[in-house]
Tab-separated table of C-alpha atoms and ligand atoms in Angstrom:
chain	number	residue	atom	x	y	z
A	1	UNK	CA	-11.794	-10.230	1.998
A	2	UNK	CA	-15.360	-9.409	3.133
A	3	UNK	CA	-18.379	-11.908	2.673
A	4	UNK	CA	-16.141	-14.865	1.594
A	5	UNK	CA	-17.587	-17.361	-0.871
A	6	UNK	CA	-16.379	-20.431	-2.518
A	7	UNK	CA	-15.328	-18.294	-5.548
A	8	UNK	CA	-12.586	-16.613	-3.262
A	9	UNK	CA	-10.828	-19.804	-3.064
A	10	UNK	CA	-7.509	-20.221	-5.324
A	11	UNK	CA	-3.977	-19.144	-5.628
A	12	UNK	CA	-3.460	-15.656	-4.424
A	13	UNK	CA	-0.146	-13.814	-5.417
A	14	UNK	CA	1.844	-10.796	-4.220
A	15	UNK	CA	4.453	-8.489	-6.062
A	16	UNK	CA	6.478	-6.017	-4.552
A	17	UNK	CA	8.801	-3.810	-7.017
A	18	UNK	CA	11.364	-1.444	-6.267
A	19	UNK	CA	11.974	1.908	-7.886
A	20	UNK	CA	13.857	2.937	-11.070
A	21	UNK	CA	16.361	2.749	-12.301
A	22	UNK	CA	16.684	-1.162	-11.219
A	23	UNK	CA	12.989	-1.823	-10.770
A	24	UNK	CA	13.795	-5.283	-8.842
A	25	UNK	CA	10.378	-7.213	-8.108
A	26	UNK	CA	9.949	-10.090	-5.657
A	27	UNK	CA	6.972	-12.455	-5.548
A	28	UNK	CA	5.066	-15.072	-3.483
A	29	UNK	CA	1.974	-16.753	-3.685
A	30	UNK	CA	-0.153	-19.117	-1.454
A	31	UNK	CA	-3.504	-21.174	-2.099
A	32	UNK	CA	-6.367	-20.170	-0.236
A	33	UNK	CA	-9.103	-22.979	0.469
A	34	UNK	CA	-12.720	-22.024	1.805
A	35	UNK	CA	-14.513	-24.589	3.214
A	36	UNK	CA	-18.135	-24.437	3.801
A	37	UNK	CA	-18.602	-26.923	7.179
A	38	UNK	CA	-21.729	-29.364	7.452
A	39	UNK	CA	-24.925	-27.791	8.837
A	40	UNK	CA	-25.308	-30.284	11.586
A	41	UNK	CA	-23.611	-33.123	13.134
A	42	UNK	CA	-23.476	-36.470	11.290
A	43	UNK	CA	-26.583	-38.674	11.836
A	44	UNK	CA	-26.741	-42.364	12.583
A	45	UNK	CA	-29.930	-44.341	11.118
A	46	UNK	CA	-30.386	-47.546	11.744
A	47	UNK	CA	-31.592	-49.873	8.666
A	48	UNK	CA	-33.867	-52.166	10.586
A	49	UNK	CA	-35.366	-52.512	14.282
A	50	UNK	CA	-33.524	-53.873	17.196
A	51	UNK	CA	-33.387	-55.561	19.500
A	52	UNK	CA	-30.847	-57.643	17.724
A	53	UNK	CA	-29.810	-61.144	17.820
A	54	UNK	CA	-26.415	-62.905	17.702
A	55	UNK	CA	-25.273	-63.375	13.951
A	56	UNK	CA	-27.998	-60.979	12.886
A	57	UNK	CA	-26.689	-58.844	9.663
A	58	UNK	CA	-27.203	-55.079	11.260
A	59	UNK	CA	-27.123	-52.102	8.976
A	60	UNK	CA	-26.295	-48.689	10.207
A	61	UNK	CA	-26.176	-45.425	7.701
A	62	UNK	CA	-24.264	-42.249	8.370
A	63	UNK	CA	-25.392	-39.365	6.691
A	64	UNK	CA	-23.321	-35.645	7.088
A	65	UNK	CA	-25.327	-32.829	5.258
A	66	UNK	CA	-24.651	-29.516	3.614
A	67	UNK	CA	-20.762	-29.159	3.540
A	68	UNK	CA	-18.307	-28.698	0.705
A	69	UNK	CA	-16.152	-30.606	0.505
A	70	UNK	CA	-17.956	-33.500	2.087
A	71	UNK	CA	-16.585	-34.609	5.095
A	72	UNK	CA	-14.965	-38.257	5.704
A	73	UNK	CA	-17.119	-40.611	7.873
A	74	UNK	CA	-15.453	-43.239	9.788
A	75	UNK	CA	-17.456	-45.926	11.960
A	76	UNK	CA	-16.252	-46.848	15.062
A	77	UNK	CA	-18.101	-50.346	17.039
A	78	UNK	CA	-17.475	-49.718	21.197
A	79	UNK	CA	-14.880	-46.884	20.050
A	80	UNK	CA	-12.846	-49.590	17.889
A	81	UNK	CA	-12.215	-49.328	14.396
A	82	UNK	CA	-14.189	-51.602	12.197
A	83	UNK	CA	-13.480	-54.267	10.089
A	84	UNK	CA	-12.872	-52.347	6.416
A	85	UNK	CA	-14.996	-54.961	4.873
A	86	UNK	CA	-18.103	-53.820	6.587
A	87	UNK	CA	-18.026	-50.295	5.456
A	88	UNK	CA	-19.522	-48.998	2.200
A	89	UNK	CA	-17.770	-46.557	0.084
A	90	UNK	CA	-18.656	-43.199	0.795
A	91	UNK	CA	-21.360	-41.789	-1.673
A	92	UNK	CA	-21.578	-37.726	-2.137
A	93	UNK	CA	-24.788	-36.390	-3.522
A	94	UNK	CA	-24.580	-32.296	-4.634
A	95	UNK	CA	-27.106	-30.208	-4.364
A	96	UNK	CA	-27.604	-28.580	-7.246
A	97	UNK	CA	-29.135	-25.312	-6.038
A	98	UNK	CA	-26.658	-24.838	-3.207
A	99	UNK	CA	-23.724	-26.596	-4.621
A	100	UNK	CA	-23.376	-28.312	-1.273
A	101	UNK	CA	-22.478	-31.976	-0.673
A	102	UNK	CA	-24.134	-34.393	1.395
A	103	UNK	CA	-22.050	-37.596	2.402
A	104	UNK	CA	-23.339	-41.175	3.051
A	105	UNK	CA	-21.613	-44.193	4.254
A	106	UNK	CA	-23.032	-47.495	5.373
A	107	UNK	CA	-22.031	-49.868	7.710
A	108	UNK	CA	-23.087	-53.888	7.705
A	109	UNK	CA	-21.791	-56.553	10.168
A	110	UNK	CA	-22.710	-59.525	11.542
A	111	UNK	CA	-23.652	-59.347	15.737
A	112	UNK	CA	-20.973	-60.818	17.429
A	113	UNK	CA	-21.281	-61.783	21.327
A	114	UNK	CA	-17.644	-60.113	21.628
A	115	UNK	CA	-19.735	-57.132	20.686
A	116	UNK	CA	-22.271	-56.793	23.319
A	117	UNK	CA	-21.495	-54.837	26.458
A	118	UNK	CA	-23.586	-54.302	29.427
A	119	UNK	CA	-24.886	-50.786	28.240
A	120	UNK	CA	-25.304	-52.844	24.448
A	121	UNK	CA	-23.739	-52.244	21.467
A	122	UNK	CA	-22.249	-48.861	20.475
A	123	UNK	CA	-21.749	-47.474	17.136
A	124	UNK	CA	-20.096	-44.069	16.374
A	125	UNK	CA	-19.994	-42.137	13.205
A	126	UNK	CA	-17.261	-39.239	13.131
A	127	UNK	CA	-17.340	-36.510	10.110
A	128	UNK	CA	-13.953	-34.852	9.726
A	129	UNK	CA	-12.423	-32.573	7.491
A	130	UNK	CA	-8.493	-33.008	8.659
A	131	UNK	CA	-7.198	-29.996	10.735
A	132	UNK	CA	-10.550	-28.150	10.365
A	133	UNK	CA	-13.564	-30.083	11.581
A	134	UNK	CA	-14.602	-33.155	13.638
A	135	UNK	CA	-17.763	-34.084	14.945
A	136	UNK	CA	-19.473	-37.466	16.246
A	137	UNK	CA	-22.558	-39.232	17.041
A	138	UNK	CA	-23.557	-42.490	18.397
A	139	UNK	CA	-26.240	-44.432	19.017
A	140	UNK	CA	-26.698	-47.471	21.086
A	141	UNK	CA	-28.193	-50.721	19.390
A	142	UNK	CA	-30.320	-52.673	21.594
A	143	UNK	CA	-29.468	-56.544	21.730
A	144	UNK	CA	-31.499	-59.623	22.596
A	145	UNK	CA	-29.361	-62.653	23.691
A	146	UNK	CA	-30.579	-66.070	24.111
A	147	UNK	CA	-31.734	-67.045	27.856
A	148	UNK	CA	-28.542	-69.430	28.353
A	149	UNK	CA	-26.541	-66.280	28.113
A	150	UNK	CA	-27.486	-64.363	31.052
A	151	UNK	CA	-24.805	-65.426	33.335
A	152	UNK	CA	-22.332	-63.402	31.541
A	153	UNK	CA	-24.556	-60.064	31.609
A	154	UNK	CA	-26.085	-60.549	34.971
A	155	UNK	CA	-29.483	-61.930	36.249
A	156	UNK	CA	-31.953	-61.076	33.270
A	157	UNK	CA	-32.670	-63.605	30.853
A	158	UNK	CA	-32.212	-61.403	27.975
A	159	UNK	CA	-30.556	-58.067	27.384
A	160	UNK	CA	-32.823	-55.165	25.980
A	161	UNK	CA	-31.452	-51.666	25.635
A	162	UNK	CA	-33.193	-48.806	24.648
A	163	UNK	CA	-31.538	-46.587	21.765
A	164	UNK	CA	-30.514	-43.116	22.206
A	165	UNK	CA	-28.326	-40.634	20.094
A	166	UNK	CA	-25.597	-38.420	21.524
A	167	UNK	CA	-23.260	-35.866	19.792
A	168	UNK	CA	-19.764	-34.666	20.995
A	169	UNK	CA	-18.402	-31.457	19.194
A	170	UNK	CA	-14.923	-30.729	19.026
A	171	UNK	CA	-13.914	-27.763	16.402
A	172	UNK	CA	-11.904	-25.154	17.381
A	173	UNK	CA	-12.516	-21.188	16.669
A	174	UNK	CA	-14.708	-22.475	13.372
A	175	UNK	CA	-17.735	-20.971	12.368
A	176	UNK	CA	-18.933	-21.672	8.846
A	177	UNK	CA	-16.153	-20.742	6.713
A	178	UNK	CA	-12.745	-21.292	7.415
A	179	UNK	CA	-9.567	-19.830	5.787
A	180	UNK	CA	-6.475	-21.965	5.147
A	181	UNK	CA	-2.895	-20.698	4.666
A	182	UNK	CA	-2.904	-17.378	3.135
A	183	UNK	CA	0.699	-16.576	3.589
A	184	UNK	CA	2.173	-13.479	1.622
A	185	UNK	CA	5.996	-12.729	1.625
A	186	UNK	CA	8.325	-10.245	0.139
B	201	NAG	C1	-21.705	-8.923	3.804
B	201	NAG	O1	-22.997	-9.586	3.389
B	201	NAG	C2	-24.478	-8.860	3.943
B	201	NAG	C3	-25.580	-9.466	3.911
B	201	NAG	O2	-25.462	-10.143	2.741
B	201	NAG	C4	-24.200	-7.387	3.679
B	201	NAG	O3	-25.258	-6.656	4.558
B	201	NAG	C5	-23.019	-6.787	4.072
B	201	NAG	O4	-22.984	-5.014	3.621
B	201	NAG	C6	-21.673	-7.135	3.345
B	201	NAG	N1	-20.552	-6.786	3.706
B	201	NAG	C7	-19.716	-6.236	2.835
B	201	NAG	C8	-18.639	-5.625	3.558
B	201	NAG	O5	-20.072	-6.724	1.681
B	202	NAG	C1	-28.619	-46.526	3.722
B	202	NAG	O1	-27.682	-46.088	2.611
B	202	NAG	C2	-27.809	-46.569	1.414
B	202	NAG	C3	-26.742	-46.043	0.423
B	202	NAG	O2	-25.289	-46.252	0.767
B	202	NAG	C4	-29.160	-46.513	0.823
B	202	NAG	O3	-29.460	-47.180	0.013
B	202	NAG	C5	-30.469	-47.053	1.872
B	202	NAG	O4	-31.609	-46.624	1.563
B	202	NAG	C6	-29.952	-46.338	3.447
B	202	NAG	N1	-30.871	-46.791	4.189
B	202	NAG	C7	-31.697	-46.052	5.213
B	202	NAG	C8	-32.218	-46.575	6.071
B	202	NAG	O5	-31.398	-44.556	5.075
B	203	NAG	C1	-30.957	-28.017	-1.823
B	203	NAG	O1	-30.680	-26.732	-1.542
B	203	NAG	C2	-31.754	-25.687	-1.107
B	203	NAG	C3	-30.815	-24.273	-0.893
B	203	NAG	O2	-30.086	-24.663	0.046
B	203	NAG	C4	-32.944	-26.203	-0.441
B	203	NAG	O3	-33.916	-25.260	-0.432
B	203	NAG	C5	-33.140	-27.539	-1.034
B	203	NAG	O4	-34.225	-28.082	-0.112
B	203	NAG	C6	-31.870	-28.718	-1.275
B	203	NAG	N1	-32.357	-29.860	-2.107
B	203	NAG	C7	-32.185	-30.906	-1.415
B	203	NAG	C8	-32.872	-32.198	-1.764
B	203	NAG	O5	-32.060	-31.429	-0.287
B	204	NAG	C1	-10.798	-37.808	3.320
B	204	NAG	O1	-9.595	-38.797	3.528
B	204	NAG	C2	-8.980	-39.198	2.266
B	204	NAG	C3	-7.820	-40.161	2.786
B	204	NAG	O2	-8.008	-40.752	3.914
B	204	NAG	C4	-7.941	-37.936	2.055
B	204	NAG	O3	-7.344	-37.926	1.015
B	204	NAG	C5	-9.131	-36.527	1.876
B	204	NAG	O4	-8.601	-35.344	1.846
B	204	NAG	C6	-10.153	-36.632	2.757
B	204	NAG	N1	-11.024	-35.680	2.668
B	204	NAG	C7	-11.986	-34.765	3.388
B	204	NAG	C8	-12.745	-33.765	2.765
B	204	NAG	O5	-11.301	-34.639	4.682
B	205	NAG	C1	-26.669	-71.539	24.204
B	205	NAG	O1	-27.209	-72.643	23.801
B	205	NAG	C2	-26.736	-72.743	22.123
B	205	NAG	C3	-27.846	-73.904	21.626
B	205	NAG	O2	-28.784	-74.116	22.078
B	205	NAG	C4	-25.461	-72.757	22.010
B	205	NAG	O3	-24.954	-73.028	20.953
B	205	NAG	C5	-24.429	-71.967	23.077
B	205	NAG	O4	-23.469	-72.223	22.909
B	205	NAG	C6	-24.809	-71.691	24.363
B	205	NAG	N1	-24.153	-70.688	24.737
B	205	NAG	C7	-23.972	-70.329	25.866
B	205	NAG	C8	-23.060	-69.255	26.691
B	205	NAG	O5	-24.246	-71.363	26.820
């Protein structure tokens, strides 16, 4: 199949037939799934401005653009899974022109002391399509603690950290379009 498009996806069947006089036939079929991977790494957007204070409600969004099907988005705080009640449902918007999907998910949580690390509070978002695609972004949120907490984090009276965004890639041998399981047997 050249110039693969979504339309090429579906069930493929191959039939083999013998000659006269028996005309014995045999066939098998397999499903071909066509996936269009996201255009870019997931993006994390803070819905607010740091530095954040203890107990403050923090909201961040994660967006993955231009894929079909839309990847699953998963949040991590300091590399740990988040409380399921902090996650919103994943929303998927379809671009009517391109047919591609954009996934958006929000994370909302109260800032707790146990989340604060020396290098700030790390939020990560992973966009994944099982067995095909895995890409993550992370951001470090700045935190400001009251003065009497300073002994927990060294000599400074308050802890302020700058924001930065990093990307990690882990996409084996994949370009924009990926085939799955085209298996034809006699
Ligand atoms: C695939 O598409 C490209 C650009 O649209 C075109 O130049 C090329 O000839 C096509 N190849 C085949 C095998 O159809
Ligand atoms: C975050 O996503 C929600 C939808 O889940 C949207 O209503 C809100 O405007 C978004 N905020 C930002 C800062 O993108
Ligand atoms: C939808 O896709 C088209 C074609 O790729 C693009 O030009 C347009 O900006 C997209 N619309 C939105 C709202 O992203
Ligand atoms: C997202 O995850 C659900 C279950 O966790 C799974 O059924 C679904 O196929 C996944 N979708 C994509 C696009 O990865
Ligand atoms: C800091 O002071 C506040 C009240 O002023 C108190 O509730 C809190 O427990 C103190 N924290 C530490 C680590 O001493």
